[in-house]
Coordinates of C-alpha atoms and ligand atoms in Angstrom, one line a residue:
M1 CA -33.5 157.2 24.3
S2 CA -33.5 156.0 27.8
S3 CA -36.5 154.7 29.6
I4 CA -37.9 156.3 32.8
D5 CA -40.5 153.4 33.6
L6 CA -42.3 153.3 36.9
K7 CA -43.7 149.8 36.0
A8 CA -40.7 148.3 34.9
T9 CA -40.0 146.6 38.1
Q10 CA -39.3 143.1 36.7
S11 CA -36.9 144.0 34.2
P12 CA -33.1 144.9 34.8
H13 CA -32.9 148.6 35.9
I14 CA -31.2 150.8 38.0
L15 CA -33.1 152.1 41.0
V16 CA -32.8 156.1 41.5
L17 CA -34.1 157.4 45.0
G18 CA -34.9 161.1 45.2
T19 CA -34.2 162.4 48.8
G20 CA -34.2 166.3 47.7
G21 CA -31.3 168.8 48.5
T22 CA -29.6 171.2 46.4
I23 CA -29.5 169.0 43.6
A24 CA -33.3 169.3 43.3
G25 CA -33.2 173.1 44.7
L26 CA -34.3 176.1 42.6
A27 CA -33.4 179.8 43.1
K28 CA -35.6 182.4 42.2
E29 CA -32.8 184.6 40.3
P30 CA -30.7 181.8 39.0
V31 CA -28.7 184.1 37.1
G32 CA -27.7 186.8 39.6
K33 CA -28.3 185.3 42.9
P34 CA -27.8 181.3 42.3
L35 CA -27.0 180.6 46.1
E36 CA -30.5 182.3 47.0
Y37 CA -32.5 179.0 46.7
Q38 CA -34.5 176.7 48.4
A39 CA -33.3 172.8 48.4
G40 CA -35.8 169.8 47.7
Q41 CA -38.0 171.7 45.0
V42 CA -37.7 169.4 41.8
G43 CA -38.9 165.7 41.9
I44 CA -36.4 163.0 41.0
E45 CA -38.1 162.5 37.7
G46 CA -37.6 166.2 36.9
L47 CA -33.9 165.8 37.5
L48 CA -33.9 162.7 35.5
E49 CA -35.5 164.4 32.4
Q50 CA -32.5 166.9 32.5
I51 CA -30.3 164.2 31.5
Q52 CA -32.6 161.8 29.8
E53 CA -30.6 162.3 26.2
L54 CA -27.5 161.4 27.6
I55 CA -28.4 158.1 29.2
P56 CA -28.0 155.0 26.8
G57 CA -31.3 153.7 25.4
S58 CA -30.3 150.3 26.7
L59 CA -30.5 151.3 30.5
K60 CA -33.5 151.5 32.2
L61 CA -34.2 153.6 35.2
L62 CA -36.8 153.2 37.5
S63 CA -37.2 156.5 40.1
K64 CA -38.7 156.7 43.5
Q65 CA -39.0 159.8 45.5
L66 CA -38.7 159.0 49.3
A67 CA -38.7 162.4 50.3
N68 CA -37.8 166.0 49.1
I69 CA -36.1 168.0 51.8
N70 CA -33.3 170.2 52.6
S71 CA -30.7 167.6 54.3
K72 CA -29.9 170.1 57.2
D73 CA -33.4 168.4 58.3
L74 CA -32.5 164.7 57.8
S75 CA -34.4 162.6 60.2
E76 CA -33.3 159.4 61.6
A77 CA -36.7 158.2 60.5
L78 CA -35.8 158.9 57.0
L79 CA -32.7 157.2 57.3
T80 CA -34.5 154.0 58.6
Q81 CA -36.7 154.3 55.6
L82 CA -33.7 154.8 53.1
G83 CA -31.9 151.7 54.8
S84 CA -34.8 149.6 54.4
V85 CA -35.5 150.6 50.7
V86 CA -32.1 150.1 49.8
R87 CA -31.8 146.5 51.4
T88 CA -35.2 145.3 49.8
A89 CA -33.8 146.7 46.3
L90 CA -30.2 145.1 46.8
E91 CA -32.3 141.5 47.2
D92 CA -34.4 142.4 44.1
S93 CA -32.8 140.4 41.0
A94 CA -34.0 143.0 38.7
V95 CA -32.4 146.0 40.5
Q96 CA -28.6 146.5 39.0
G97 CA -27.7 149.3 41.0
I98 CA -29.0 152.2 43.3
V99 CA -28.4 155.8 42.9
I100 CA -29.5 158.0 45.8
T101 CA -29.8 161.9 45.3
H102 CA -29.0 163.9 48.6
G103 CA -28.3 167.2 50.0
T104 CA -24.5 167.6 50.6
D105 CA -25.0 168.9 54.3
T106 CA -25.8 165.2 56.0
I107 CA -24.5 163.3 53.1
E108 CA -21.6 162.3 55.5
E109 CA -24.4 160.8 57.9
T110 CA -26.1 158.7 55.3
G111 CA -23.0 157.7 53.8
F112 CA -21.8 156.2 56.8
F113 CA -25.2 155.0 57.8
L114 CA -25.3 152.9 54.6
Q115 CA -21.9 151.6 54.6
A116 CA -22.4 150.5 58.3
T117 CA -25.8 148.8 57.5
C118 CA -25.9 148.0 53.9
G119 CA -22.2 147.8 52.9
K120 CA -21.5 144.2 53.3
A121 CA -25.2 143.0 51.4
A122 CA -24.0 145.2 48.5
Q123 CA -20.4 143.7 48.5
Q124 CA -22.0 140.2 48.8
L125 CA -24.7 140.8 45.9
G126 CA -22.0 142.7 43.9
K127 CA -24.2 145.9 43.4
R128 CA -23.2 149.3 43.7
V129 CA -25.0 152.1 45.9
V130 CA -24.0 155.5 44.9
L131 CA -24.8 158.6 46.7
T132 CA -24.7 162.1 44.8
G133 CA -25.9 165.8 45.3
A134 CA -24.8 169.0 44.1
M135 CA -23.5 172.6 45.1
L136 CA -25.7 174.7 43.0
P137 CA -29.3 174.6 42.3
S138 CA -30.6 172.6 39.6
N139 CA -31.8 176.0 37.4
A140 CA -28.4 177.9 38.0
S141 CA -26.2 178.4 35.1
G142 CA -23.5 175.9 35.4
A143 CA -25.4 173.8 37.8
D144 CA -23.3 170.7 38.8
G145 CA -26.3 168.3 39.6
P146 CA -26.7 167.0 36.1
D147 CA -23.2 166.0 35.7
N148 CA -23.0 164.3 39.1
L149 CA -26.3 162.5 38.6
L150 CA -25.1 161.3 34.9
G151 CA -22.0 160.2 36.6
A152 CA -23.5 158.6 39.6
I153 CA -25.8 156.4 37.2
R154 CA -22.6 155.5 35.2
W155 CA -21.0 154.2 38.2
A156 CA -23.9 152.3 39.4
S157 CA -24.5 150.7 36.1
T158 CA -21.0 150.0 34.5
P159 CA -19.7 146.4 35.1
L160 CA -16.3 146.9 36.3
E161 CA -14.8 143.1 37.0
N162 CA -12.5 144.0 39.4
C163 CA -14.1 146.5 41.6
P164 CA -16.4 145.1 44.2
G165 CA -20.0 146.2 44.8
G166 CA -20.4 148.6 48.0
I167 CA -21.4 152.0 48.9
Y168 CA -20.0 154.6 46.9
G169 CA -20.5 158.6 46.6
V170 CA -19.9 160.3 43.0
F171 CA -18.9 163.9 42.5
S172 CA -17.3 165.9 40.1
G173 CA -16.3 163.0 38.0
K174 CA -14.7 161.4 40.9
V175 CA -15.9 158.0 43.0
C176 CA -15.2 157.5 46.7
M177 CA -16.4 155.2 49.1
A178 CA -19.6 156.7 50.8
R179 CA -18.2 156.8 54.1
D180 CA -15.6 159.2 53.1
L181 CA -18.1 161.7 51.6
A182 CA -18.1 165.0 53.9
K183 CA -18.7 168.7 53.5
R184 CA -15.8 170.5 54.3
H185 CA -16.6 173.6 52.4
G186 CA -19.4 175.7 52.7
T187 CA -19.7 176.8 49.1
A188 CA -16.9 175.3 46.9
L189 CA -18.0 173.0 44.1
G190 CA -17.2 169.2 44.5
A191 CA -13.9 168.4 45.6
P192 CA -14.3 169.3 49.2
L193 CA -16.8 166.4 49.5
M194 CA -14.5 163.8 49.6
D195 CA -12.6 163.2 52.8
S196 CA -10.0 160.9 51.3
P197 CA -8.5 159.9 48.1
S198 CA -10.9 159.3 45.2
S199 CA -10.6 157.5 41.5
P200 CA -12.1 159.2 38.4
I201 CA -15.0 157.1 37.4
G202 CA -14.1 154.5 34.7
L203 CA -10.4 155.1 35.3
I204 CA -9.5 153.2 38.4
N205 CA -6.7 154.2 40.5
P206 CA -4.9 151.1 41.7
S207 CA -4.2 152.5 45.1
W208 CA -7.6 153.7 45.7
L209 CA -9.3 150.3 44.7
S210 CA -6.7 148.2 47.2
G211 CA -8.2 150.4 49.8
V212 CA -11.9 149.7 48.7
K213 CA -10.9 146.3 49.0
A214 CA -9.3 146.4 52.2
V215 CA -12.2 148.3 53.8
E216 CA -14.7 145.8 52.2
S217 CA -12.8 142.6 53.5
A218 CA -12.6 144.0 57.0
W219 CA -16.3 144.8 57.4
H220 CA -17.8 141.2 58.4
E221 CA -21.4 142.0 59.2
D222 CA -24.2 144.8 58.4
L223 CA -25.6 146.0 61.5
P224 CA -29.1 146.2 62.2
I225 CA -31.1 149.3 61.0
P226 CA -33.2 150.6 64.2
Q227 CA -36.9 151.1 63.7
A228 CA -37.9 154.8 63.1
A229 CA -38.6 155.1 67.0
Q230 CA -35.9 153.1 68.3
W231 CA -33.0 155.1 67.4
P232 CA -30.9 155.9 70.6
W233 CA -30.7 159.7 71.7
V234 CA -26.8 160.7 71.1
E235 CA -25.6 164.1 71.0
I236 CA -22.5 165.8 69.6
L237 CA -21.0 168.3 72.1
T238 CA -18.0 170.5 71.2
S239 CA -15.2 171.0 73.5
H240 CA -14.3 174.8 73.6
A241 CA -12.7 177.7 75.3
G242 CA -14.9 178.7 78.4
A243 CA -16.7 175.2 78.2
R244 CA -18.9 174.8 81.4
S245 CA -19.6 172.0 83.6
E246 CA -23.3 173.3 83.3
T247 CA -23.4 172.0 79.9
I248 CA -22.9 168.6 80.8
D249 CA -25.0 168.5 84.1
H250 CA -27.8 169.7 81.7
W251 CA -27.6 166.9 79.5
L252 CA -27.6 164.6 82.6
A253 CA -31.0 165.6 83.8
S254 CA -32.4 164.4 80.1
Q255 CA -32.8 160.9 78.7
V256 CA -29.7 161.2 76.5
Q257 CA -27.9 157.5 76.1
G258 CA -24.6 158.6 74.5
F259 CA -22.2 161.7 73.9
V260 CA -19.6 162.2 71.3
I261 CA -17.5 164.9 72.1
A262 CA -15.7 166.6 69.5
G263 CA -12.7 167.6 71.4
S264 CA -10.0 170.1 70.4
G265 CA -7.1 169.0 68.6
M266 CA -6.3 165.4 69.0
G267 CA -9.5 165.0 70.8
G268 CA -8.9 167.2 74.1
V269 CA -11.6 167.6 76.4
H270 CA -11.8 170.8 78.4
E271 CA -11.2 170.2 82.1
A272 CA -14.5 171.5 83.2
W273 CA -16.3 168.7 81.6
K274 CA -14.1 165.7 83.2
I275 CA -16.1 165.2 86.4
P276 CA -19.6 165.5 84.8
L277 CA -18.5 163.3 81.9
A278 CA -16.9 160.5 84.6
K279 CA -20.5 160.8 86.3
A280 CA -22.3 160.2 82.9
L281 CA -20.3 157.0 82.6
T282 CA -21.5 156.0 86.1
M283 CA -25.3 156.9 84.8
G284 CA -24.6 154.3 81.7
I285 CA -24.6 157.0 79.1
A286 CA -21.9 156.0 76.2
L287 CA -19.2 158.2 75.5
I288 CA -16.9 158.7 72.4
R289 CA -14.3 161.4 71.8
T290 CA -13.3 162.4 68.6
S291 CA -11.5 165.7 67.1
R292 CA -13.6 168.9 66.2
T293 CA -10.8 169.6 63.6
G294 CA -12.8 167.0 61.0
A295 CA -9.6 165.2 60.1
G296 CA -6.8 162.9 61.4
R297 CA -7.2 159.8 63.7
T298 CA -8.2 160.1 67.5
R299 CA -6.3 157.6 69.4
P300 CA -7.1 156.0 72.8
D301 CA -5.3 157.7 75.7
I302 CA -3.8 160.6 73.4
P303 CA -3.8 163.6 74.7
E304 CA -4.8 162.3 78.0
K305 CA -6.1 158.9 79.5
D306 CA -9.7 158.3 78.4
L307 CA -12.4 158.2 81.2
E308 CA -13.0 154.5 82.2
G309 CA -15.9 153.0 79.7
S310 CA -15.2 155.8 77.1
M311 CA -13.8 155.1 73.4
A312 CA -11.6 157.0 71.2
A313 CA -13.3 157.4 67.9
G314 CA -10.2 156.6 65.3
V315 CA -10.7 158.1 62.0
L316 CA -14.5 158.9 62.7
S317 CA -15.6 162.4 62.4
A318 CA -18.3 163.7 64.9
P319 CA -21.1 163.2 62.6
R320 CA -19.9 159.6 61.7
A321 CA -19.0 158.7 65.3
R322 CA -22.6 159.8 66.2
I323 CA -24.1 157.4 63.9
A324 CA -21.8 154.7 64.7
L325 CA -22.6 154.9 68.4
Q326 CA -26.4 155.1 67.6
L327 CA -26.0 151.7 65.6
A328 CA -23.6 150.4 68.1
I329 CA -25.8 150.9 71.1
Y330 CA -28.9 149.6 69.2
A331 CA -26.7 146.3 68.1
A332 CA -25.7 145.5 71.5
K333 CA -29.6 145.8 72.7
Q334 CA -30.5 143.5 69.8
A335 CA -27.7 141.2 70.8
H336 CA -28.9 141.0 74.5
L337 CA -32.3 140.0 73.2
V338 CA -30.9 136.9 71.6
G339 CA -28.6 136.1 74.5
K340 CA -25.2 137.2 73.0
P341 CA -23.4 139.4 75.7
L342 CA -22.1 142.2 73.4
T343 CA -21.9 145.6 74.5
W344 CA -21.7 149.0 72.6
Q345 CA -18.0 148.9 72.8
D346 CA -17.7 145.7 70.9
F347 CA -19.9 147.0 68.1
F348 CA -18.1 150.4 68.1
A349 CA -14.6 148.8 68.1
R350 CA -15.7 146.9 65.0
I351 CA -16.7 150.1 63.0
A352 CA -13.7 152.5 64.3
D353 CA -11.1 150.0 63.3
L354 CA -12.0 149.7 59.5
P355 CA -8.9 150.9 57.4
E356 CA -8.5 154.3 56.0
I357 CA -8.1 155.1 52.4
R358 CA -4.6 156.8 51.7
Ligands
LIG401 N1 -28.7 172.4 52.4 C1 -28.7 171.7 50.9 C2 -29.1 170.3 51.8 O1 -28.1 169.5 52.3 C3 -27.3 171.7 50.6 C4 -26.7 170.9 49.5 O2 -27.7 169.9 49.0 O3 -25.9 170.9 48.9 O4 -29.9 169.9 51.0

């Protein structure tokens, strides 16, 4: 039997953090209507009890409930808390690895946030932080949560000599870098949660591994984690048929600090937005352009010349570009406080230039 021991903080263990999601969801009629459920109902200890028999007796688990929410309601305050707990746990010599259960709706944001703020620490300390979740509530027949949680624990705890520590995601028996987690389908099980090639857990595919190593070696420094009240205000605006200049004008009257434009196709921005967006830049509002398609690279000056001072998002989707821009604005502010003349563009470029895993 494995041990789920809340007091085992001094002995080597895997830390399992619960944040909610469908994996912790309950359906009222699990047989007939499994999709009519409430996310974030079962505590992390309850989820671990479901798989207790399958965990090797030698493995100690320590669980902590950080939140129990539907991740559509993810807040920046929770990201701050999660990032801080992960950083502290990575430094703790008793923690061998970390598993995080999370809703799939915004796992894309959290995966990217942890890569940008804790990825280097995880790599240097040789530990794996593993995000997982589920598409079916915990009481549905054929629920995918138990398998995913077991897979995540396995990936966090199995020593694999040639695979670096880092921030990963596990779904349906496969592992990817957490920065590649994304929900690209509303209801399908498993596979649509990974944006890039993955590897079966325990059977590492060499081309995936070389991609992981390339990302890890290109990432030099973790970005600072904003305190809950210090996250810059950044909005995602989608360019679409019939876009109106009034939409941007409306935002210019607010305290917004940045826009991520989810453009059409290769990142096209509606002509009606060009003049108000140029005005936004003169007001000191940061501007990033990406694609609303959710895939492919957004290149500078394609399909049209970028507005002076704005940037293309590279491989970052709109939700990831938003987190990256928030962290870049915050990092630039911190750098100025210690006399380093770095801009948000300097920090954003470092993140957007990370290699893609193909
Ligand atoms: N709405 C749920 C959530 O993100 C969906 C899920 O977990 O799959 O919490």
